[in-house]
Amino acid sequence: MAVEKFPVEASHIMMFARSVGDDNQIYYDDEYAKTTEPGTVIAPPTFAQSSAQFDPDYFLRPKIGEPWFGSGGQPTGITRSASGGGGGGGLHAEQHFEYHRHVKPGDVLTASVGPGKTWEKEGKRSGKLVFSETVTEYRDQNGELVITARGVGVRTERPVDQ
Amino acid sequence: MALKADDLNVGDTYSECLVEDLKRTQIVQYAGASGDYNPLHTDEIFTVEVAKYPSVFAHGMLTMGMTGGMLTNYVGDGRLTKYGVRFTSQVWPGDTLNSTATVESLQDGLVNLVVETTNQHGVKVLSGYAQARID
């Protein structure tokens, strides 16, 4: 996802760490963080994924005044085409991060998305699988590359058998 | 805090229990923090009736995030240089996850780890790798 401005903030890092059940105080307490090797609060390893919050067009966030495919009075708020199982744009198959440095509060990142491969495979539990890859480069306020992320999404023909 | 090359051997392992009896509320917390509000993770009615899954299930990235906590507890703060995973099975409310990092190789101030997270049935839900700087 392309993002023009992703301000890294301490409270967001705290909420993210809570959500992944990580009680390492480097994510919560700037006084404690001074005693650690990085010497500052840093973001947890998968925090870059929350750049979705700063993508104005992110399709998995309800937009004000627009229909939303989750349930309300009915099981879904939109009329959907019968395009494969999973709903909501498929499933996440792979995620890879390369850290050139660890981001910290005060950094303001951009994220640019480069072209990735697509390929198909026949799945045992979900019919035809269509994989698509995206490579995202996160750069800081000085234009330095801080994180390279590669994600692979998969769209299934039908819901995955359980 | 950081790992020392002299103390490490190929085949060494480090394990943690990531979560016991995963709660739907934690999945909601992750949706709110990450910004991924896909109803598959938080909206039981949509997920069962429209998407045809037995219940909501965790974001793959929640499992990767929890596994990342195990890794940073092992290798130290700010030491990871690479971390990548494949999501091999879905994670459901009620699941208990255990995660293990195994030393695969050591080279030039770096350790390469094999990372695996399994559920209470012994099914692998995440499989991947990490690399970290060591002293």
mmCIF file of C-alpha atoms in Angstrom:
data_model
loop_
_atom_site.group_PDB
_atom_site.id
_atom_site.type_symbol
_atom_site.label_atom_id
_atom_site.label_comp_id
_atom_site.label_asym_id
_atom_site.label_seq_id
_atom_site.Cartn_x
_atom_site.Cartn_y
_atom_site.Cartn_z
ATOM 1 C CA MET A 1 0.000 0.000 0.000
ATOM 2 C CA ALA A 2 1.336 3.397 -0.879
ATOM 3 C CA VAL A 3 1.447 5.831 2.024
ATOM 4 C CA GLU A 4 2.656 9.397 1.810
ATOM 5 C CA LYS A 5 2.940 10.069 5.531
ATOM 6 C CA PHE A 6 3.165 7.471 8.292
ATOM 7 C CA PRO A 7 4.099 9.266 11.510
ATOM 8 C CA VAL A 8 5.484 6.750 14.025
ATOM 9 C CA GLU A 9 3.986 7.620 17.402
ATOM 10 C CA ALA A 10 4.632 6.245 20.901
ATOM 11 C CA SER A 11 0.959 5.672 21.724
ATOM 12 C CA HIS A 12 0.461 3.715 18.498
ATOM 13 C CA ILE A 13 3.488 1.547 19.336
ATOM 14 C CA MET A 14 2.039 0.951 22.821
ATOM 15 C CA MET A 15 -1.362 -0.090 21.452
ATOM 16 C CA PHE A 16 0.261 -2.296 18.830
ATOM 17 C CA ALA A 17 2.458 -4.035 21.440
ATOM 18 C CA ARG A 18 -0.586 -4.629 23.645
ATOM 19 C CA SER A 19 -2.487 -6.167 20.747
ATOM 20 C CA VAL A 20 0.249 -8.726 20.053
ATOM 21 C CA GLY A 21 0.548 -9.507 23.768
ATOM 22 C CA ASP A 22 4.114 -8.195 24.020
ATOM 23 C CA ASP A 23 4.863 -6.715 27.465
ATOM 24 C CA ASN A 24 8.474 -5.717 26.701
ATOM 25 C CA GLN A 25 8.656 -2.306 28.386
ATOM 26 C CA ILE A 26 10.745 -0.843 25.561
ATOM 27 C CA TYR A 27 7.400 -0.379 23.766
ATOM 28 C CA TYR A 28 5.664 1.339 26.707
ATOM 29 C CA ASP A 29 8.092 3.302 28.860
ATOM 30 C CA ASP A 30 10.534 5.844 27.460
ATOM 31 C CA GLU A 31 12.464 6.002 30.744
ATOM 32 C CA TYR A 32 12.991 2.248 30.690
ATOM 33 C CA ALA A 33 13.830 2.409 26.976
ATOM 34 C CA LYS A 34 16.797 4.693 27.762
ATOM 35 C CA THR A 35 18.364 1.794 29.683
ATOM 36 C CA THR A 36 18.154 -0.590 26.704
ATOM 37 C CA GLU A 37 20.633 -1.070 23.870
ATOM 38 C CA PRO A 38 18.636 1.022 21.353
ATOM 39 C CA GLY A 39 18.331 3.728 24.044
ATOM 40 C CA THR A 40 14.852 4.721 22.908
ATOM 41 C CA VAL A 41 11.386 3.335 22.361
ATOM 42 C CA ILE A 42 11.416 1.372 19.092
ATOM 43 C CA ALA A 43 8.636 -0.262 17.106
ATOM 44 C CA PRO A 44 7.984 -4.015 17.400
ATOM 45 C CA PRO A 45 9.147 -6.098 14.403
ATOM 46 C CA THR A 46 5.816 -6.222 12.561
ATOM 47 C CA PHE A 47 4.670 -2.659 13.334
ATOM 48 C CA ALA A 48 5.225 -1.433 9.760
ATOM 49 C CA GLN A 49 2.109 -3.352 8.755
ATOM 50 C CA SER A 50 0.033 -0.750 10.613
ATOM 51 C CA SER A 51 0.907 1.765 7.891
ATOM 52 C CA ALA A 52 -2.563 0.675 6.708
ATOM 53 C CA GLN A 53 -3.877 3.249 9.191
ATOM 54 C CA PHE A 54 -2.318 5.989 7.071
ATOM 55 C CA ASP A 55 -3.328 4.703 3.648
ATOM 56 C CA PRO A 56 -6.301 6.868 2.617
ATOM 57 C CA ASP A 57 -7.610 4.164 0.274
ATOM 58 C CA TYR A 58 -7.043 1.061 2.433
ATOM 59 C CA PHE A 59 -9.924 -1.222 1.464
ATOM 60 C CA LEU A 60 -10.129 -3.111 4.770
ATOM 61 C CA ARG A 61 -11.177 -0.029 6.749
ATOM 62 C CA PRO A 62 -14.753 1.292 6.710
ATOM 63 C CA LYS A 63 -14.877 4.692 5.001
ATOM 64 C CA ILE A 64 -17.173 7.399 6.279
ATOM 65 C CA GLY A 65 -20.364 7.535 4.212
ATOM 66 C CA GLU A 66 -19.499 4.471 2.101
ATOM 67 C CA PRO A 67 -21.014 0.956 2.147
ATOM 68 C CA TRP A 68 -19.119 -1.638 4.202
ATOM 69 C CA PHE A 69 -19.137 -5.372 3.521
ATOM 70 C CA GLY A 70 -19.336 -6.408 7.194
ATOM 71 C CA SER A 71 -22.623 -7.176 8.932
ATOM 72 C CA GLY A 72 -25.165 -4.657 10.153
ATOM 73 C CA GLY A 73 -28.865 -5.429 9.980
ATOM 74 C CA GLN A 74 -27.913 -8.039 7.363
ATOM 75 C CA PRO A 75 -24.876 -10.376 7.275
ATOM 76 C CA THR A 76 -23.221 -8.046 4.762
ATOM 77 C CA GLY A 77 -23.737 -4.402 3.918
ATOM 78 C CA ILE A 78 -23.131 -4.834 0.188
ATOM 79 C CA THR A 79 -24.131 -7.079 -2.682
ATOM 80 C CA ARG A 80 -21.123 -9.187 -3.486
ATOM 81 C CA SER A 81 -20.152 -10.951 -6.666
ATOM 82 C CA ALA A 82 -19.474 -14.644 -6.143
ATOM 83 C CA SER A 83 -15.734 -14.181 -6.565
ATOM 84 C CA GLY A 84 -14.070 -16.845 -4.529
ATOM 85 C CA GLY A 85 -14.027 -17.762 -0.886
ATOM 86 C CA GLY A 86 -12.537 -15.953 2.019
ATOM 87 C CA GLY A 87 -14.313 -12.672 1.436
ATOM 88 C CA GLY A 88 -12.580 -9.362 1.937
ATOM 89 C CA GLY A 89 -9.863 -9.736 -0.625
ATOM 90 C CA GLY A 90 -8.365 -13.112 0.122
ATOM 91 C CA LEU A 91 -5.940 -14.331 2.739
ATOM 92 C CA HIS A 92 -2.421 -13.446 3.750
ATOM 93 C CA ALA A 93 -0.003 -16.208 2.697
ATOM 94 C CA GLU A 94 3.453 -14.831 3.465
ATOM 95 C CA GLN A 95 5.113 -11.779 4.963
ATOM 96 C CA HIS A 96 8.800 -10.881 5.004
ATOM 97 C CA PHE A 97 10.626 -7.938 6.560
ATOM 98 C CA GLU A 98 14.182 -6.758 6.150
ATOM 99 C CA TYR A 99 15.233 -4.199 8.761
ATOM 100 C CA HIS A 100 17.823 -1.652 7.707
ATOM 101 C CA ARG A 101 17.198 0.083 11.034
ATOM 102 C CA HIS A 102 14.471 -0.074 13.661
ATOM 103 C CA VAL A 103 11.984 2.791 13.550
ATOM 104 C CA LYS A 104 11.166 4.925 16.567
ATOM 105 C CA PRO A 105 8.684 7.596 17.645
ATOM 106 C CA GLY A 106 9.285 10.790 15.717
ATOM 107 C CA ASP A 107 10.135 9.041 12.467
ATOM 108 C CA VAL A 108 7.866 9.982 9.593
ATOM 109 C CA LEU A 109 7.819 7.231 7.002
ATOM 110 C CA THR A 110 6.648 6.889 3.445
ATOM 111 C CA ALA A 111 5.746 3.571 1.898
ATOM 112 C CA SER A 112 6.010 2.915 -1.825
ATOM 113 C CA VAL A 113 4.834 -0.259 -3.473
ATOM 114 C CA GLY A 114 6.747 -1.829 -6.322
ATOM 115 C CA PRO A 115 5.504 -4.436 -8.782
ATOM 116 C CA GLY A 116 5.446 -8.054 -7.656
ATOM 117 C CA LYS A 117 4.892 -11.447 -9.244
ATOM 118 C CA THR A 118 1.602 -13.325 -9.508
ATOM 119 C CA TRP A 119 1.282 -17.100 -9.831
ATOM 120 C CA GLU A 120 -1.300 -19.872 -9.548
ATOM 121 C CA LYS A 121 -1.408 -23.228 -7.832
ATOM 122 C CA GLU A 122 -4.002 -25.939 -7.262
ATOM 123 C CA GLY A 123 -4.758 -26.223 -3.544
ATOM 124 C CA LYS A 124 -5.968 -29.396 -1.821
ATOM 125 C CA ARG A 125 -8.199 -27.584 0.650
ATOM 126 C CA SER A 126 -9.454 -24.561 -1.259
ATOM 127 C CA GLY A 127 -9.444 -25.122 -5.022
ATOM 128 C CA LYS A 128 -7.422 -22.894 -7.357
ATOM 129 C CA LEU A 129 -5.125 -20.470 -5.530
ATOM 130 C CA VAL A 130 -4.018 -17.184 -7.076
ATOM 131 C CA PHE A 131 -0.985 -15.695 -5.336
ATOM 132 C CA SER A 132 0.118 -12.084 -5.714
ATOM 133 C CA GLU A 133 3.194 -10.447 -4.272
ATOM 134 C CA THR A 134 3.831 -6.835 -3.291
ATOM 135 C CA VAL A 135 7.138 -5.294 -2.290
ATOM 136 C CA THR A 136 6.911 -2.209 -0.075
ATOM 137 C CA GLU A 137 9.796 0.111 0.713
ATOM 138 C CA TYR A 138 9.544 2.180 3.872
ATOM 139 C CA ARG A 139 11.723 5.277 3.897
ATOM 140 C CA ASP A 140 12.266 7.778 6.689
ATOM 141 C CA GLN A 141 12.119 11.596 6.753
ATOM 142 C CA ASN A 142 15.634 11.703 5.242
ATOM 143 C CA GLY A 143 14.729 9.399 2.385
ATOM 144 C CA GLU A 144 16.745 6.534 3.899
ATOM 145 C CA LEU A 145 15.415 3.015 3.366
ATOM 146 C CA VAL A 146 14.462 1.633 6.821
ATOM 147 C CA ILE A 147 12.359 -1.468 6.095
ATOM 148 C CA THR A 148 11.786 -3.558 2.990
ATOM 149 C CA ALA A 149 8.598 -5.614 3.226
ATOM 150 C CA ARG A 150 7.388 -8.341 0.890
ATOM 151 C CA GLY A 151 3.854 -9.626 1.248
ATOM 152 C CA VAL A 152 2.101 -12.460 -0.568
ATOM 153 C CA GLY A 153 -1.664 -12.586 -0.712
ATOM 154 C CA VAL A 154 -3.730 -15.523 -1.899
ATOM 155 C CA ARG A 155 -7.222 -15.579 -3.316
ATOM 156 C CA THR A 156 -8.921 -18.958 -2.935
ATOM 157 C CA GLU A 157 -11.567 -20.504 -5.164
ATOM 158 C CA ARG A 158 -13.601 -21.481 -2.089
ATOM 159 C CA PRO A 159 -13.233 -21.189 1.684
ATOM 160 C CA VAL A 160 -10.368 -23.276 3.040
ATOM 161 C CA ASP A 161 -11.615 -26.749 4.120
ATOM 162 C CA GLN A 162 -11.337 -27.250 7.884
ATOM 163 C CA MET B 1 20.594 -8.976 26.634
ATOM 164 C CA ALA B 2 22.012 -9.640 23.187
ATOM 165 C CA LEU B 3 23.163 -13.115 22.189
ATOM 166 C CA LYS B 4 26.863 -13.942 22.141
ATOM 167 C CA ALA B 5 28.358 -16.031 19.342
ATOM 168 C CA ASP B 6 30.478 -17.978 21.852
ATOM 169 C CA ASP B 7 27.369 -19.157 23.695
ATOM 170 C CA LEU B 8 25.441 -20.310 20.618
ATOM 171 C CA ASN B 9 25.444 -23.663 18.874
ATOM 172 C CA VAL B 10 23.637 -24.879 15.789
ATOM 173 C CA GLY B 11 20.504 -26.667 16.984
ATOM 174 C CA ASP B 12 20.009 -24.515 20.117
ATOM 175 C CA THR B 13 16.341 -23.727 20.677
ATOM 176 C CA TYR B 14 14.343 -21.053 22.472
ATOM 177 C CA SER B 15 10.580 -21.479 23.046
ATOM 178 C CA GLU B 16 7.702 -19.494 24.468
ATOM 179 C CA CYS B 17 3.983 -19.959 24.850
ATOM 180 C CA LEU B 18 2.596 -17.001 22.856
ATOM 181 C CA VAL B 19 -1.022 -17.150 23.976
ATOM 182 C CA GLU B 20 -3.358 -19.494 25.817
ATOM 183 C CA ASP B 21 -7.004 -19.664 24.775
ATOM 184 C CA LEU B 22 -6.841 -16.790 22.250
ATOM 185 C CA LYS B 23 -9.723 -14.389 22.856
ATOM 186 C CA ARG B 24 -11.803 -12.680 20.171
ATOM 187 C CA THR B 25 -11.173 -9.422 22.008
ATOM 188 C CA GLN B 26 -7.440 -9.726 21.380
ATOM 189 C CA ILE B 27 -8.173 -10.137 17.671
ATOM 190 C CA VAL B 28 -10.307 -6.969 17.894
ATOM 191 C CA GLN B 29 -7.378 -5.208 19.611
ATOM 192 C CA TYR B 30 -5.089 -6.229 16.761
ATOM 193 C CA ALA B 31 -7.596 -5.002 14.175
ATOM 194 C CA GLY B 32 -7.725 -1.627 15.913
ATOM 195 C CA ALA B 33 -3.972 -1.252 16.280
ATOM 196 C CA SER B 34 -2.995 -2.505 12.826
ATOM 197 C CA GLY B 35 -5.847 -0.899 10.911
ATOM 198 C CA ASP B 36 -6.858 -4.196 9.258
ATOM 199 C CA TYR B 37 -10.614 -4.240 9.917
ATOM 200 C CA ASN B 38 -11.393 -7.166 7.616
ATOM 201 C CA PRO B 39 -14.666 -8.535 9.097
ATOM 202 C CA LEU B 40 -13.267 -12.073 8.708
ATOM 203 C CA HIS B 41 -11.399 -11.395 11.938
ATOM 204 C CA THR B 42 -14.005 -9.662 14.066
ATOM 205 C CA ASP B 43 -17.472 -10.099 12.589
ATOM 206 C CA GLU B 44 -18.817 -13.587 13.360
ATOM 207 C CA ILE B 45 -22.071 -13.105 11.414
ATOM 208 C CA PHE B 46 -20.326 -12.013 8.213
ATOM 209 C CA THR B 47 -17.657 -14.703 8.538
ATOM 210 C CA VAL B 48 -20.059 -17.588 9.121
ATOM 211 C CA GLU B 49 -22.933 -16.562 6.850
ATOM 212 C CA VAL B 50 -21.177 -14.812 3.976
ATOM 213 C CA ALA B 51 -17.569 -16.038 3.936
ATOM 214 C CA LYS B 52 -18.576 -19.572 5.068
ATOM 215 C CA TYR B 53 -15.913 -20.116 7.713
ATOM 216 C CA PRO B 54 -16.798 -21.756 11.053
ATOM 217 C CA SER B 55 -15.924 -18.603 13.022
ATOM 218 C CA VAL B 56 -13.799 -15.485 12.901
ATOM 219 C CA PHE B 57 -10.065 -16.204 12.852
ATOM 220 C CA ALA B 58 -6.912 -14.325 13.709
ATOM 221 C CA HIS B 59 -5.044 -12.098 11.287
ATOM 222 C CA GLY B 60 -1.945 -13.917 10.071
ATOM 223 C CA MET B 61 -0.128 -10.772 11.132
ATOM 224 C CA LEU B 62 -1.329 -11.215 14.724
ATOM 225 C CA THR B 63 0.393 -14.618 14.800
ATOM 226 C CA MET B 64 3.472 -13.085 13.164
ATOM 227 C CA GLY B 65 3.388 -10.234 15.691
ATOM 228 C CA MET B 66 3.115 -12.574 18.685
ATOM 229 C CA THR B 67 5.893 -14.748 17.260
ATOM 230 C CA GLY B 68 7.970 -11.594 16.810
ATOM 231 C CA GLY B 69 7.703 -10.992 20.562
ATOM 232 C CA MET B 70 9.232 -14.413 21.202
ATOM 233 C CA LEU B 71 12.056 -13.546 18.783
ATOM 234 C CA THR B 72 12.909 -10.177 20.305
ATOM 235 C CA ASN B 73 12.830 -11.708 23.789
ATOM 236 C CA TYR B 74 15.447 -14.159 22.518
ATOM 237 C CA VAL B 75 17.726 -11.999 20.344
ATOM 238 C CA GLY B 76 17.347 -8.680 22.173
ATOM 239 C CA ASP B 77 15.894 -5.280 21.343
ATOM 240 C CA GLY B 78 16.698 -3.813 17.958
ATOM 241 C CA ARG B 79 18.774 -6.834 16.894
ATOM 242 C CA LEU B 80 16.591 -8.366 14.172
ATOM 243 C CA THR B 81 17.802 -7.848 10.614
ATOM 244 C CA LYS B 82 15.347 -10.159 8.833
ATOM 245 C CA TYR B 83 12.105 -11.852 9.746
ATOM 246 C CA GLY B 84 9.814 -13.656 7.330
ATOM 247 C CA VAL B 85 7.033 -16.220 7.564
ATOM 248 C CA ARG B 86 4.501 -18.314 5.722
ATOM 249 C CA PHE B 87 1.059 -18.731 7.263
ATOM 250 C CA THR B 88 0.430 -22.454 7.043
ATOM 251 C CA SER B 89 -2.855 -22.846 8.902
ATOM 252 C CA GLN B 90 -5.504 -20.554 10.325
ATOM 253 C CA VAL B 91 -5.517 -19.534 14.008
ATOM 254 C CA TRP B 92 -8.903 -19.603 15.754
ATOM 255 C CA PRO B 93 -10.325 -18.126 18.950
ATOM 256 C CA GLY B 94 -9.519 -20.574 21.745
ATOM 257 C CA ASP B 95 -6.178 -21.600 20.262
ATOM 258 C CA THR B 96 -3.057 -21.924 22.378
ATOM 259 C CA LEU B 97 0.145 -21.206 20.474
ATOM 260 C CA ASN B 98 3.710 -22.216 21.178
ATOM 261 C CA SER B 99 6.634 -20.880 19.220
ATOM 262 C CA THR B 100 10.231 -22.028 18.844
ATOM 263 C CA ALA B 101 13.335 -20.474 17.323
ATOM 264 C CA THR B 102 16.137 -22.894 16.377
ATOM 265 C CA VAL B 103 19.684 -21.821 15.548
ATOM 266 C CA GLU B 104 20.317 -22.857 11.953
ATOM 267 C CA SER B 105 23.676 -21.218 11.336
ATOM 268 C CA LEU B 106 26.115 -18.607 12.638
ATOM 269 C CA GLN B 107 28.124 -16.283 10.411
ATOM 270 C CA ASP B 108 29.961 -12.970 10.717
ATOM 271 C CA GLY B 109 28.168 -11.582 13.745
ATOM 272 C CA LEU B 110 24.779 -12.900 12.656
ATOM 273 C CA VAL B 111 22.602 -15.800 13.712
ATOM 274 C CA ASN B 112 20.091 -17.414 11.358
ATOM 275 C CA LEU B 113 17.051 -18.918 13.027
ATOM 276 C CA VAL B 114 14.306 -21.254 11.896
ATOM 277 C CA VAL B 115 11.003 -20.135 13.394
ATOM 278 C CA GLU B 116 7.932 -22.257 13.920
ATOM 279 C CA THR B 117 4.634 -21.667 15.729
ATOM 280 C CA THR B 118 2.214 -24.510 16.422
ATOM 281 C CA ASN B 119 -1.246 -24.759 17.940
ATOM 282 C CA GLN B 120 -2.541 -26.997 20.747
ATOM 283 C CA HIS B 121 -3.099 -29.826 18.245
ATOM 284 C CA GLY B 122 0.527 -29.730 17.124
ATOM 285 C CA VAL B 123 -0.464 -28.209 13.774
ATOM 286 C CA LYS B 124 2.057 -25.753 12.390
ATOM 287 C CA VAL B 125 0.370 -22.368 11.892
ATOM 288 C CA LEU B 126 3.444 -20.326 10.981
ATOM 289 C CA SER B 127 6.780 -21.308 9.550
ATOM 290 C CA GLY B 128 9.612 -18.936 8.837
ATOM 291 C CA TYR B 129 13.053 -17.591 9.530
ATOM 292 C CA ALA B 130 14.795 -14.729 11.246
ATOM 293 C CA GLN B 131 18.246 -13.239 11.263
ATOM 294 C CA ALA B 132 19.734 -11.179 14.084
ATOM 295 C CA ARG B 133 22.969 -9.433 14.977
ATOM 296 C CA ILE B 134 24.907 -11.103 17.784
ATOM 297 C CA ASP B 135 27.940 -10.078 19.819
#
